[in-house]
One Martini backbone bead per residue (centre of mass of N, CA, C, O) as a GRO file, in nm:
protein
   74
    1GLY     BB    1  14.720  22.107  10.066
    2GLY     BB    2  14.995  22.267  10.035
    3GLU     BB    3  15.046  22.547   9.905
    4LEU     BB    4  15.047  22.742  10.140
    5PRO     BB    5  15.269  22.628  10.300
    6GLY     BB    6  15.467  22.637  10.038
    7ALA     BB    7  15.468  22.920  10.012
    8TRP     BB    8  15.562  23.029  10.275
    9VAL     BB    9  15.847  22.908  10.263
   10PHE     BB   10  15.923  23.062   9.974
   11VAL     BB   11  15.875  23.366  10.063
   12HIS     BB   12  16.077  23.341  10.319
   13GLU     BB   13  16.316  23.255  10.149
   14HIS     BB   14  16.325  23.523   9.979
   15ALA     BB   15  16.299  23.736  10.143
   16PRO     BB   16  16.370  23.998  10.246
   17GLN     BB   17  16.524  24.109  10.514
   18GLY     BB   18  16.286  24.223  10.735
   19GLN     BB   19  15.996  24.151  10.523
   20LYS     BB   20  15.896  23.856  10.586
   21ASN     BB   21  15.636  23.936  10.730
   22THR     BB   22  15.517  24.122  10.481
   23TYR     BB   23  15.486  23.909  10.298
   24ILE     BB   24  15.337  23.695  10.423
   25GLY     BB   25  15.085  23.895  10.487
   26PHE     BB   26  15.026  23.931  10.164
   27LEU     BB   27  14.954  23.621  10.096
   28THR     BB   28  14.734  23.617  10.329
   29ALA     BB   29  14.567  23.824  10.192
   30SER     BB   30  14.511  23.724   9.945
   31VAL     BB   31  14.391  23.453  10.003
   32VAL     BB   32  14.136  23.563  10.126
   33SER     BB   33  14.059  23.754   9.893
   34GLY     BB   34  13.969  23.525   9.721
   35ILE     BB   35  13.756  23.393   9.875
   36LEU     BB   36  13.581  23.638   9.884
   37LEU     BB   37  13.561  23.658   9.575
   38GLY     BB   38  13.413  23.381   9.548
   39SER     BB   39  13.173  23.434   9.727
   40LEU     BB   40  13.057  23.672   9.587
   41VAL     BB   41  12.993  23.523   9.317
   42TYR     BB   42  12.835  23.338   9.401
   43MET     BB   43  12.605  23.549   9.521
   44GLY     BB   44  12.544  23.694   9.305
   45ILE     BB   45  12.451  23.450   9.095
   46TYR     BB   46  12.205  23.384   9.303
   47MET     BB   47  12.057  23.664   9.298
   48VAL     BB   48  12.019  23.705   8.982
   49PHE     BB   49  11.955  23.412   8.950
   50ASP     BB   50  11.813  23.095   8.950
   51LYS     BB   51  11.853  22.807   8.975
   52PRO     BB   52  11.825  22.690   8.725
   53VAL     BB   53  11.978  22.904   8.551
   54VAL     BB   54  12.252  22.800   8.694
   55GLU     BB   55  12.235  22.517   8.634
   56ASP     BB   56  12.227  22.558   8.286
   57TRP     BB   57  12.442  22.851   8.255
   58ALA     BB   58  12.512  23.080   8.478
   59TRP     BB   59  12.777  22.962   8.606
   60ARG     BB   60  12.974  23.011   8.355
   61VAL     BB   61  13.034  23.308   8.476
   62ALA     BB   62  13.289  23.288   8.684
   63PHE     BB   63  13.455  23.191   8.445
   64GLY     BB   64  13.456  23.463   8.280
   65LEU     BB   65  13.586  23.602   8.492
   66GLY     BB   66  13.858  23.435   8.530
   67GLY     BB   67  13.950  23.508   8.262
   68ILE     BB   68  13.936  23.787   8.253
   69PHE     BB   69  14.158  23.786   8.547
   70GLY     BB   70  14.369  23.660   8.368
   71ILE     BB   71  14.394  23.835   8.151
   72ILE     BB   72  14.481  24.105   8.326
   73SER     BB   73  14.743  23.955   8.502
   74VAL     BB   74  14.924  23.910   8.214
   0.00000   0.00000   0.00000
């Protein structure tokens, strides 16, 4: 539970003077965007597949998407 406050402190300490608030805002927007994206993926999976299918195998779709985004980000 302490990752975000720790990230705020780290970014604040390393951001250039005069741009600290911009960097903190970008970090916060990135976190909120990630939460929104995760919620949309969850909702999309349940809209496309029936609940038994999701419980059987379709839950892996989210992990596949995460792997693709992970490869792209590296």
